[in-house]
mmCIF file of C-alpha atoms in Angstrom:
data_model
loop_
_atom_site.group_PDB
_atom_site.id
_atom_site.type_symbol
_atom_site.label_atom_id
_atom_site.label_comp_id
_atom_site.label_asym_id
_atom_site.label_seq_id
_atom_site.Cartn_x
_atom_site.Cartn_y
_atom_site.Cartn_z
ATOM 1 C CA MET A 1 8.471 -2.327 -8.961
ATOM 2 C CA THR A 2 7.557 -6.173 -8.220
ATOM 3 C CA PHE A 3 9.565 -8.273 -6.071
ATOM 4 C CA ASP A 4 9.638 -12.001 -6.125
ATOM 5 C CA PHE A 5 8.304 -12.385 -2.504
ATOM 6 C CA LEU A 6 5.039 -10.134 -2.843
ATOM 7 C CA LEU A 7 4.346 -13.404 -5.498
ATOM 8 C CA HIS A 8 4.300 -16.072 -3.414
ATOM 9 C CA LEU A 9 2.359 -14.623 -0.641
ATOM 10 C CA VAL A 10 -0.772 -14.813 -2.485
ATOM 11 C CA PRO A 11 -3.176 -17.773 -1.610
ATOM 12 C CA HIS A 12 -3.346 -19.583 -4.973
ATOM 13 C CA ILE A 13 -7.297 -20.522 -5.487
ATOM 14 C CA PHE A 14 -7.778 -22.779 -8.264
ATOM 15 C CA VAL A 15 -11.235 -21.951 -9.991
ATOM 16 C CA VAL A 16 -13.002 -21.973 -13.415
ATOM 17 C CA VAL A 17 -12.726 -18.413 -14.423
ATOM 18 C CA LEU A 18 -16.317 -17.073 -15.680
ATOM 19 C CA CYS A 19 -16.704 -15.486 -19.026
ATOM 20 C CA VAL A 20 -19.064 -12.399 -18.955
ATOM 21 C CA VAL A 21 -21.246 -10.942 -21.698
ATOM 22 C CA VAL A 22 -21.886 -7.130 -21.263
ATOM 23 C CA THR A 23 -24.775 -5.482 -23.009
ATOM 24 C CA PRO A 24 -23.827 -2.508 -24.787
ATOM 25 C CA SER A 25 -26.736 -0.360 -23.579
ATOM 26 C CA LEU A 26 -24.594 -0.220 -20.378
ATOM 27 C CA TYR A 27 -21.377 -0.010 -22.163
ATOM 28 C CA HIS A 28 -22.907 3.798 -23.055
ATOM 29 C CA ALA A 29 -23.890 4.592 -19.514
ATOM 30 C CA HIS A 30 -20.522 4.235 -18.257
ATOM 31 C CA VAL A 31 -18.750 5.875 -20.897
ATOM 32 C CA ASN A 32 -21.415 8.784 -20.660
ATOM 33 C CA ALA A 33 -20.339 8.977 -17.129
ATOM 34 C CA PHE A 34 -16.844 8.919 -17.379
ATOM 35 C CA GLN A 35 -16.915 11.590 -19.913
ATOM 36 C CA LYS A 36 -18.899 13.777 -18.192
ATOM 37 C CA ASN A 37 -16.824 13.510 -15.194
ATOM 38 C CA GLN A 38 -13.566 14.260 -17.878
ATOM 39 C CA LEU A 39 -15.572 17.655 -18.373
ATOM 40 C CA ASN A 40 -16.714 18.559 -14.663
ATOM 41 C CA HIS A 41 -14.716 16.614 -12.348
ATOM 42 C CA CYS A 42 -12.568 18.679 -9.634
ATOM 43 C CA ASP A 43 -8.659 18.767 -9.504
ATOM 44 C CA PHE A 44 -8.483 15.058 -7.448
ATOM 45 C CA SER A 45 -4.435 16.043 -7.446
ATOM 46 C CA ASN A 46 -4.007 18.762 -5.397
ATOM 47 C CA GLY A 47 -5.071 18.860 -1.404
ATOM 48 C CA LYS A 48 -3.753 17.733 1.739
ATOM 49 C CA TRP A 49 -3.863 14.982 3.950
ATOM 50 C CA VAL A 50 -6.678 15.745 6.763
ATOM 51 C CA VAL A 51 -7.131 13.294 9.420
ATOM 52 C CA ASP A 52 -10.542 11.649 9.191
ATOM 53 C CA ASP A 53 -11.147 9.351 13.089
ATOM 54 C CA PRO A 54 -13.109 7.196 13.113
ATOM 55 C CA TYR A 55 -14.087 6.609 9.739
ATOM 56 C CA TYR A 56 -10.547 5.732 8.592
ATOM 57 C CA PRO A 57 -9.196 3.350 8.145
ATOM 58 C CA LEU A 58 -11.454 1.954 5.544
ATOM 59 C CA TYR A 59 -10.745 -1.795 6.489
ATOM 60 C CA ASP A 60 -8.496 -3.841 9.054
ATOM 61 C CA ALA A 61 -6.159 -5.893 5.940
ATOM 62 C CA SER A 62 -5.589 -8.542 8.585
ATOM 63 C CA SER A 63 -9.204 -9.369 9.620
ATOM 64 C CA ASP A 64 -11.172 -8.030 6.666
ATOM 65 C CA CYS A 65 -9.069 -8.843 3.528
ATOM 66 C CA PRO A 66 -6.872 -12.002 4.063
ATOM 67 C CA PHE A 67 -6.038 -12.338 1.107
ATOM 68 C CA ILE A 68 -3.816 -9.049 1.016
ATOM 69 C CA VAL A 69 -0.169 -10.166 0.459
ATOM 70 C CA GLN A 70 2.079 -9.738 3.590
ATOM 71 C CA GLY A 71 4.224 -7.446 2.258
ATOM 72 C CA PHE A 72 1.068 -4.939 2.183
ATOM 73 C CA ASP A 73 0.192 -5.515 5.489
ATOM 74 C CA CYS A 74 2.100 -3.547 7.586
ATOM 75 C CA LEU A 75 0.305 -3.969 10.954
ATOM 76 C CA ARG A 76 0.320 -7.627 10.427
ATOM 77 C CA ASN A 77 4.375 -7.573 10.138
ATOM 78 C CA GLY A 78 4.825 -5.462 13.546
ATOM 79 C CA ARG A 79 3.990 -1.985 12.846
ATOM 80 C CA ILE A 80 3.488 -0.537 16.409
ATOM 81 C CA ASP A 81 2.246 3.395 15.254
ATOM 82 C CA GLN A 82 -1.236 3.655 13.306
ATOM 83 C CA ASP A 83 -1.870 7.571 12.916
ATOM 84 C CA TYR A 84 -0.637 7.295 9.556
ATOM 85 C CA LEU A 85 -4.251 4.453 8.949
ATOM 86 C CA ARG A 86 -6.251 7.651 9.676
ATOM 87 C CA TYR A 87 -5.681 10.471 6.599
ATOM 88 C CA ARG A 88 -8.140 10.957 4.068
ATOM 89 C CA TRP A 89 -7.361 12.643 1.284
ATOM 90 C CA LYS A 90 -8.936 16.326 0.904
ATOM 91 C CA PRO A 91 -8.447 18.294 -2.286
ATOM 92 C CA PHE A 92 -8.719 22.031 -1.739
ATOM 93 C CA ASP A 93 -11.551 22.890 -4.270
ATOM 94 C CA CYS A 94 -14.489 19.727 -3.422
ATOM 95 C CA ASP A 95 -15.197 16.568 -1.625
ATOM 96 C CA LEU A 96 -13.863 13.064 -2.318
ATOM 97 C CA LYS A 97 -17.179 11.260 -1.890
ATOM 98 C CA ARG A 98 -17.738 8.163 0.435
ATOM 99 C CA PHE A 99 -16.613 5.014 -1.491
ATOM 100 C CA ASP A 100 -19.624 3.095 -1.747
ATOM 101 C CA GLY A 101 -18.787 -0.676 -2.637
ATOM 102 C CA VAL A 102 -22.713 -1.823 -2.756
ATOM 103 C CA LYS A 103 -23.253 1.242 -5.427
ATOM 104 C CA PHE A 104 -20.035 0.560 -7.259
ATOM 105 C CA LEU A 105 -20.661 -3.577 -8.051
ATOM 106 C CA ASN A 106 -23.898 -2.790 -8.976
ATOM 107 C CA THR A 107 -23.507 0.049 -11.302
ATOM 108 C CA TYR A 108 -20.517 -2.399 -13.074
ATOM 109 C CA ARG A 109 -22.141 -5.218 -12.695
ATOM 110 C CA GLY A 110 -21.242 -7.803 -15.439
ATOM 111 C CA LYS A 111 -17.955 -5.483 -15.538
ATOM 112 C CA LYS A 112 -14.243 -6.633 -16.130
ATOM 113 C CA ILE A 113 -11.702 -3.934 -14.514
ATOM 114 C CA THR A 114 -8.410 -4.424 -15.392
ATOM 115 C CA PHE A 115 -4.916 -3.451 -13.795
ATOM 116 C CA VAL A 116 -1.771 -3.395 -15.982
ATOM 117 C CA GLY A 117 1.265 -2.636 -14.881
ATOM 118 C CA ASP A 118 3.777 -3.017 -11.895
ATOM 119 C CA SER A 119 3.585 -3.976 -8.124
ATOM 120 C CA ILE A 120 2.313 -0.524 -7.993
ATOM 121 C CA SER A 121 -0.864 -1.423 -9.720
ATOM 122 C CA GLU A 122 -1.088 -4.306 -7.460
ATOM 123 C CA ASN A 123 -1.473 -2.068 -4.330
ATOM 124 C CA MET A 124 -4.287 -0.406 -6.174
ATOM 125 C CA TRP A 125 -5.464 -3.622 -6.938
ATOM 126 C CA GLN A 126 -5.532 -5.180 -4.054
ATOM 127 C CA SER A 127 -6.907 -2.514 -2.082
ATOM 128 C CA LEU A 128 -10.025 -2.200 -4.504
ATOM 129 C CA ALA A 129 -10.878 -5.696 -4.023
ATOM 130 C CA CYS A 130 -10.695 -5.286 -0.176
ATOM 131 C CA MET A 131 -12.740 -2.491 -0.186
ATOM 132 C CA LEU A 132 -15.366 -4.093 -2.352
ATOM 133 C CA HIS A 133 -15.060 -7.250 -0.209
ATOM 134 C CA ILE A 134 -15.906 -5.427 3.192
ATOM 135 C CA ALA A 135 -18.729 -3.979 1.083
ATOM 136 C CA VAL A 136 -20.394 -6.882 0.824
ATOM 137 C CA PRO A 137 -18.672 -9.582 2.961
ATOM 138 C CA GLN A 138 -21.377 -12.252 2.449
ATOM 139 C CA SER A 139 -20.507 -12.165 -0.978
ATOM 140 C CA ASN A 140 -18.851 -14.566 -2.493
ATOM 141 C CA TYR A 141 -15.416 -14.374 -4.040
ATOM 142 C CA THR A 142 -12.419 -16.125 -5.592
ATOM 143 C CA LEU A 143 -9.175 -14.623 -6.263
ATOM 144 C CA THR A 144 -7.073 -16.936 -8.763
ATOM 145 C CA ARG A 145 -3.473 -16.639 -9.700
ATOM 146 C CA ILE A 146 -4.211 -18.107 -13.482
ATOM 147 C CA THR A 147 -0.313 -17.309 -13.925
ATOM 148 C CA LYS A 148 2.742 -15.631 -12.507
ATOM 149 C CA HIS A 149 1.428 -12.134 -14.647
ATOM 150 C CA LEU A 150 -2.311 -12.528 -14.360
ATOM 151 C CA SER A 151 -4.091 -13.071 -11.160
ATOM 152 C CA MET A 152 -8.365 -12.181 -10.757
ATOM 153 C CA PHE A 153 -10.319 -11.486 -7.893
ATOM 154 C CA SER A 154 -14.009 -11.989 -9.160
ATOM 155 C CA PHE A 155 -17.679 -11.648 -6.978
ATOM 156 C CA SER A 156 -20.317 -14.279 -8.547
ATOM 157 C CA GLU A 157 -22.896 -12.345 -7.982
ATOM 158 C CA TYR A 158 -22.244 -9.670 -9.107
ATOM 159 C CA GLU A 159 -20.327 -11.222 -12.565
ATOM 160 C CA VAL A 160 -17.386 -8.549 -11.593
ATOM 161 C CA SER A 161 -13.782 -9.231 -11.887
ATOM 162 C CA ILE A 162 -11.052 -6.959 -11.042
ATOM 163 C CA THR A 163 -7.934 -8.411 -12.693
ATOM 164 C CA TRP A 164 -3.897 -7.876 -12.284
ATOM 165 C CA VAL A 165 -2.010 -7.815 -15.510
ATOM 166 C CA LYS A 166 2.042 -7.878 -14.324
ATOM 167 C CA ASP A 167 3.353 -5.747 -16.643
ATOM 168 C CA GLY A 168 5.492 -3.216 -15.527
ATOM 169 C CA TYR A 169 6.651 -1.932 -18.821
ATOM 170 C CA LEU A 170 4.391 -1.681 -20.957
ATOM 171 C CA VAL A 171 6.351 -2.393 -23.988
ATOM 172 C CA ASP A 172 7.973 -5.448 -25.368
ATOM 173 C CA LYS A 173 10.891 -6.990 -23.821
ATOM 174 C CA PHE A 174 13.643 -9.814 -23.943
ATOM 175 C CA ARG A 175 16.535 -11.275 -22.171
ATOM 176 C CA ASP A 176 19.909 -11.297 -24.095
ATOM 177 C CA ILE A 177 22.762 -14.218 -23.412
ATOM 178 C CA LYS A 178 25.313 -11.501 -22.931
ATOM 179 C CA LYS A 179 23.684 -8.285 -22.545
ATOM 180 C CA GLY A 180 20.423 -9.062 -20.277
ATOM 181 C CA ARG A 181 17.409 -7.200 -20.086
ATOM 182 C CA ILE A 182 16.305 -5.353 -23.659
ATOM 183 C CA LEU A 183 13.139 -3.469 -24.320
ATOM 184 C CA LYS A 184 11.955 -3.115 -26.987
ATOM 185 C CA LEU A 185 10.859 0.549 -27.157
ATOM 186 C CA ASP A 186 8.685 0.871 -30.472
ATOM 187 C CA SER A 187 6.979 -2.718 -30.001
ATOM 188 C CA ILE A 188 4.199 -3.858 -28.705
ATOM 189 C CA SER A 189 3.690 -6.716 -30.531
ATOM 190 C CA SER A 190 1.209 -8.926 -28.445
ATOM 191 C CA ARG A 191 -1.275 -8.036 -25.596
ATOM 192 C CA ASN A 192 -4.049 -10.260 -25.495
ATOM 193 C CA LEU A 193 -4.593 -9.865 -21.415
ATOM 194 C CA TRP A 194 -5.145 -6.184 -22.578
ATOM 195 C CA HIS A 195 -9.057 -6.149 -22.379
ATOM 196 C CA GLY A 196 -11.890 -5.022 -20.137
ATOM 197 C CA ASP A 197 -14.297 -2.310 -19.788
ATOM 198 C CA VAL A 198 -12.288 -0.476 -17.556
ATOM 199 C CA LEU A 199 -8.286 -0.703 -17.950
ATOM 200 C CA ILE A 200 -5.892 1.201 -15.736
ATOM 201 C CA PHE A 201 -2.539 1.187 -17.082
ATOM 202 C CA ASN A 202 0.182 1.748 -15.016
ATOM 203 C CA THR A 203 4.762 2.113 -15.588
ATOM 204 C CA TYR A 204 7.152 4.349 -14.311
ATOM 205 C CA HIS A 205 9.168 2.365 -11.576
ATOM 206 C CA TRP A 206 11.056 -0.347 -13.116
ATOM 207 C CA TRP A 207 12.224 1.794 -16.029
ATOM 208 C CA PHE A 208 14.723 3.807 -12.994
ATOM 209 C CA HIS A 209 15.383 0.195 -10.941
ATOM 210 C CA THR A 210 18.787 -0.507 -10.573
ATOM 211 C CA GLY A 211 19.535 -4.372 -10.104
ATOM 212 C CA LYS A 212 21.583 -6.956 -11.026
ATOM 213 C CA ILE A 213 20.355 -7.378 -14.313
ATOM 214 C CA GLN A 214 21.190 -4.169 -16.325
ATOM 215 C CA THR A 215 18.484 -3.218 -18.952
ATOM 216 C CA PHE A 216 19.288 -1.892 -22.310
ATOM 217 C CA PHE A 217 17.084 0.019 -24.860
ATOM 218 C CA GLN A 218 16.022 -0.728 -28.502
ATOM 219 C CA LEU A 219 14.849 1.034 -31.295
ATOM 220 C CA GLY A 220 14.283 -0.875 -34.661
ATOM 221 C CA ASN A 221 17.036 -3.156 -34.771
ATOM 222 C CA GLU A 222 19.363 -0.915 -33.301
ATOM 223 C CA ILE A 223 20.573 -1.578 -29.370
ATOM 224 C CA MET A 224 20.932 1.589 -27.493
ATOM 225 C CA GLU A 225 23.795 1.244 -24.480
ATOM 226 C CA ASP A 226 23.754 4.839 -23.449
ATOM 227 C CA MET A 227 20.318 6.215 -23.813
ATOM 228 C CA ASP A 228 18.959 7.998 -21.044
ATOM 229 C CA ASN A 229 16.252 6.163 -18.745
ATOM 230 C CA MET A 230 14.135 9.435 -18.862
ATOM 231 C CA GLU A 231 13.975 9.377 -22.891
ATOM 232 C CA ALA A 232 13.415 5.715 -22.926
ATOM 233 C CA PHE A 233 10.674 6.281 -20.889
ATOM 234 C CA LYS A 234 9.104 8.649 -23.131
ATOM 235 C CA ILE A 235 9.748 6.354 -25.958
ATOM 236 C CA GLY A 236 8.163 3.978 -24.553
ATOM 237 C CA LEU A 237 4.857 5.732 -23.013
ATOM 238 C CA THR A 238 4.564 7.575 -26.563
ATOM 239 C CA THR A 239 4.518 3.574 -28.240
ATOM 240 C CA TRP A 240 2.077 2.476 -25.409
ATOM 241 C CA SER A 241 -0.525 5.930 -26.227
ATOM 242 C CA ASN A 242 0.048 5.085 -30.086
ATOM 243 C CA TRP A 243 -1.161 1.298 -29.348
ATOM 244 C CA VAL A 244 -4.031 2.743 -27.456
ATOM 245 C CA ASP A 245 -5.331 5.064 -30.187
ATOM 246 C CA SER A 246 -5.033 2.717 -32.463
ATOM 247 C CA ASN A 247 -6.580 -0.273 -30.619
ATOM 248 C CA ILE A 248 -9.148 0.715 -28.315
ATOM 249 C CA ASP A 249 -12.687 1.626 -28.503
ATOM 250 C CA PRO A 250 -13.779 4.768 -26.267
ATOM 251 C CA SER A 251 -17.303 3.830 -27.000
ATOM 252 C CA LYS A 252 -16.685 0.550 -25.440
ATOM 253 C CA THR A 253 -13.660 1.034 -23.000
ATOM 254 C CA ILE A 254 -12.592 3.662 -20.225
ATOM 255 C CA VAL A 255 -8.988 4.010 -20.336
ATOM 256 C CA ILE A 256 -7.164 5.381 -17.257
ATOM 257 C CA PHE A 257 -3.593 6.287 -16.641
ATOM 258 C CA GLN A 258 -2.514 5.802 -12.927
ATOM 259 C CA GLY A 259 -0.326 8.005 -12.240
ATOM 260 C CA ILE A 260 3.392 8.183 -10.822
ATOM 261 C CA ALA A 261 3.675 7.118 -6.689
ATOM 262 C CA ALA A 262 6.821 8.773 -5.165
ATOM 263 C CA VAL A 263 9.431 6.792 -3.846
ATOM 264 C CA HIS A 264 10.912 8.161 -0.940
ATOM 265 C CA GLY A 265 14.689 7.092 -0.369
ATOM 266 C CA GLY A 266 18.124 8.427 0.271
ATOM 267 C CA GLU A 267 18.191 11.637 2.731
ATOM 268 C CA ASN A 268 14.008 11.420 2.306
ATOM 269 C CA ASP A 269 13.748 7.601 3.767
ATOM 270 C CA CYS A 270 10.745 6.682 4.954
ATOM 271 C CA MET A 271 11.984 5.190 8.574
ATOM 272 C CA GLY A 272 10.183 5.774 11.290
ATOM 273 C CA ARG A 273 8.235 8.061 9.609
ATOM 274 C CA SER A 274 4.586 8.525 11.375
ATOM 275 C CA GLU A 275 2.905 11.476 9.722
ATOM 276 C CA PRO A 276 2.174 13.210 6.452
ATOM 277 C CA LEU A 277 4.603 15.763 5.194
ATOM 278 C CA GLU A 278 2.380 19.280 4.419
ATOM 279 C CA GLY A 279 2.635 22.004 1.424
ATOM 280 C CA THR A 280 3.582 21.751 -1.684
ATOM 281 C CA LYS A 281 6.281 19.728 -3.751
ATOM 282 C CA GLN A 282 8.788 20.208 -6.521
ATOM 283 C CA SER A 283 7.848 18.701 -9.674
ATOM 284 C CA TYR A 284 8.742 15.177 -9.449
ATOM 285 C CA PRO A 285 10.697 13.158 -12.837
ATOM 286 C CA GLY A 286 8.640 11.712 -15.564
ATOM 287 C CA VAL A 287 5.265 13.582 -14.385
ATOM 288 C CA GLU A 288 5.812 16.081 -17.340
ATOM 289 C CA ILE A 289 6.240 13.182 -19.609
ATOM 290 C CA VAL A 290 3.120 11.794 -18.938
ATOM 291 C CA LYS A 291 1.209 14.797 -19.280
ATOM 292 C CA ASN A 292 3.190 15.527 -22.789
ATOM 293 C CA VAL A 293 2.136 12.042 -24.098
ATOM 294 C CA LEU A 294 -1.443 11.804 -22.860
ATOM 295 C CA SER A 295 -2.324 15.220 -23.820
ATOM 296 C CA SER A 296 -1.582 14.283 -27.522
ATOM 297 C CA MET A 297 -3.309 11.258 -27.639
ATOM 298 C CA LYS A 298 -6.203 10.985 -29.624
ATOM 299 C CA SER A 299 -8.137 8.639 -27.118
ATOM 300 C CA ASP A 300 -9.821 10.308 -24.027
ATOM 301 C CA VAL A 301 -7.759 8.929 -21.281
ATOM 302 C CA TYR A 302 -7.811 9.928 -17.960
ATOM 303 C CA TRP A 303 -4.882 10.997 -15.768
ATOM 304 C CA LEU A 304 -5.608 9.695 -12.293
ATOM 305 C CA ASP A 305 -2.526 11.845 -10.771
ATOM 306 C CA ILE A 306 -1.588 10.725 -7.534
ATOM 307 C CA THR A 307 1.870 12.319 -7.595
ATOM 308 C CA LEU A 308 1.517 15.176 -4.918
ATOM 309 C CA GLN A 309 -0.579 12.779 -2.601
ATOM 310 C CA THR A 310 2.000 10.717 -2.457
ATOM 311 C CA GLN A 311 4.742 12.861 -2.083
ATOM 312 C CA LEU A 312 3.476 13.812 0.745
ATOM 313 C CA ARG A 313 2.679 10.530 2.291
ATOM 314 C CA ILE A 314 6.236 9.621 3.239
ATOM 315 C CA ASP A 315 4.667 7.806 6.320
ATOM 316 C CA GLY A 316 2.071 5.246 4.306
ATOM 317 C CA HIS A 317 5.169 3.163 3.098
ATOM 318 C CA PRO A 318 5.629 -0.532 4.935
ATOM 319 C CA SER A 319 9.547 1.104 5.535
ATOM 320 C CA ILE A 320 10.816 -2.216 7.254
ATOM 321 C CA TYR A 321 7.524 -3.684 8.064
ATOM 322 C CA THR A 322 7.035 -6.014 5.157
ATOM 323 C CA GLY A 323 7.423 -9.350 6.634
ATOM 324 C CA LEU A 324 11.086 -9.780 5.563
ATOM 325 C CA GLY A 325 12.882 -8.288 8.582
ATOM 326 C CA THR A 326 14.334 -5.051 9.688
ATOM 327 C CA SER A 327 17.556 -5.485 7.290
ATOM 328 C CA TYR A 328 14.706 -4.642 4.221
ATOM 329 C CA GLU A 329 13.127 -1.680 3.692
ATOM 330 C CA ASP A 330 10.335 -0.982 1.188
ATOM 331 C CA CYS A 331 9.695 3.535 0.627
ATOM 332 C CA SER A 332 8.518 2.107 -2.765
ATOM 333 C CA HIS A 333 5.229 0.288 -1.947
ATOM 334 C CA TRP A 334 2.363 1.167 0.629
ATOM 335 C CA CYS A 335 0.502 -0.142 3.148
ATOM 336 C CA LEU A 336 -2.964 -1.713 3.698
ATOM 337 C CA ALA A 337 -5.156 0.272 4.537
ATOM 338 C CA GLY A 338 -3.729 3.417 3.430
ATOM 339 C CA ALA A 339 -2.795 5.661 0.437
ATOM 340 C CA PRO A 340 -4.101 3.086 -1.938
ATOM 341 C CA ASP A 341 -7.420 3.434 -1.007
ATOM 342 C CA THR A 342 -7.466 6.898 -2.046
ATOM 343 C CA TRP A 343 -6.668 6.062 -5.173
ATOM 344 C CA ASN A 344 -9.775 4.037 -5.575
ATOM 345 C CA GLU A 345 -11.985 6.702 -4.315
ATOM 346 C CA ILE A 346 -10.917 8.753 -6.983
ATOM 347 C CA LEU A 347 -11.422 6.014 -9.692
ATOM 348 C CA TYR A 348 -14.833 5.603 -7.622
ATOM 349 C CA ALA A 349 -15.692 9.391 -8.059
ATOM 350 C CA VAL A 350 -14.585 9.222 -12.121
ATOM 351 C CA LEU A 351 -16.019 6.156 -12.905
ATOM 352 C CA LEU A 352 -19.531 6.626 -11.522
ATOM 353 C CA GLY A 353 -19.084 10.366 -12.504
ATOM 354 C CA ILE A 354 -19.799 11.766 -9.554
#
């Protein structure tokens, strides 16, 4: 879920956006590596968190990446315990390769990587921007807030851009004066911003977000006032999957679905937690829906399944260290450095086929 306080804390740097031309041969090279990884990769979703000191953390958000939004920079916001910074995800049947930012930039030279989703996508987008920046600290970068729904981080030397498109539902929505927010579950009318050599989609949290504005669902011309949110999520995700199957050329574009990140609230409150949980966890709501929808698609979509590792990282949330004072507790987003860096280590392994 995206909160307004995350938006106005990003530095606003206005620049000319670069247009990138990519040769077809490079497209095929990258897609082939991706397809090879799909066939031969290990199960990155199943593992445990282990201490890896002094290699982790991979960066200091405050000193290495001044563009990190305040809500994610837990140390700057006063968090005292620092053990949460030192954990590495260890899959049970393989090892994640060390992230090599220079290799990533050279491999994806001239490419556009686009994250589409809510502020959990923003978490991952900012993490990747930082991990690449610290790999080439002398290389000029630009961070551009093009609109309130579109942000771009780019390296002119490598002609690489990493974009975040704010779109929490992936289906059409509008506001009704009387009812409030209405989601058109069977409609994706125009997605002009959904383009890139790699598309990383995410949607989940806003479907179950409770707030002052009630959400209704529409199918065809009928507005449903009592539809179950999980059923609505399934229909909406299916609409997205049909859009991908109909509009994405798999020979040119890699599609990844960023999985469901666990929230720790209620009895599993993240307040004061300083180390990960251990063991296995029960299936998380919505995961089976994602699995079934993706398995029914014609397109080759990689499921970046982060649910178990986030279920275990109850210590990785900002909690009261968001910069908004101790009266506000965030057990949805993730501190940087932290868990989203692992998501990008998996992304690195998937995209480079290693």
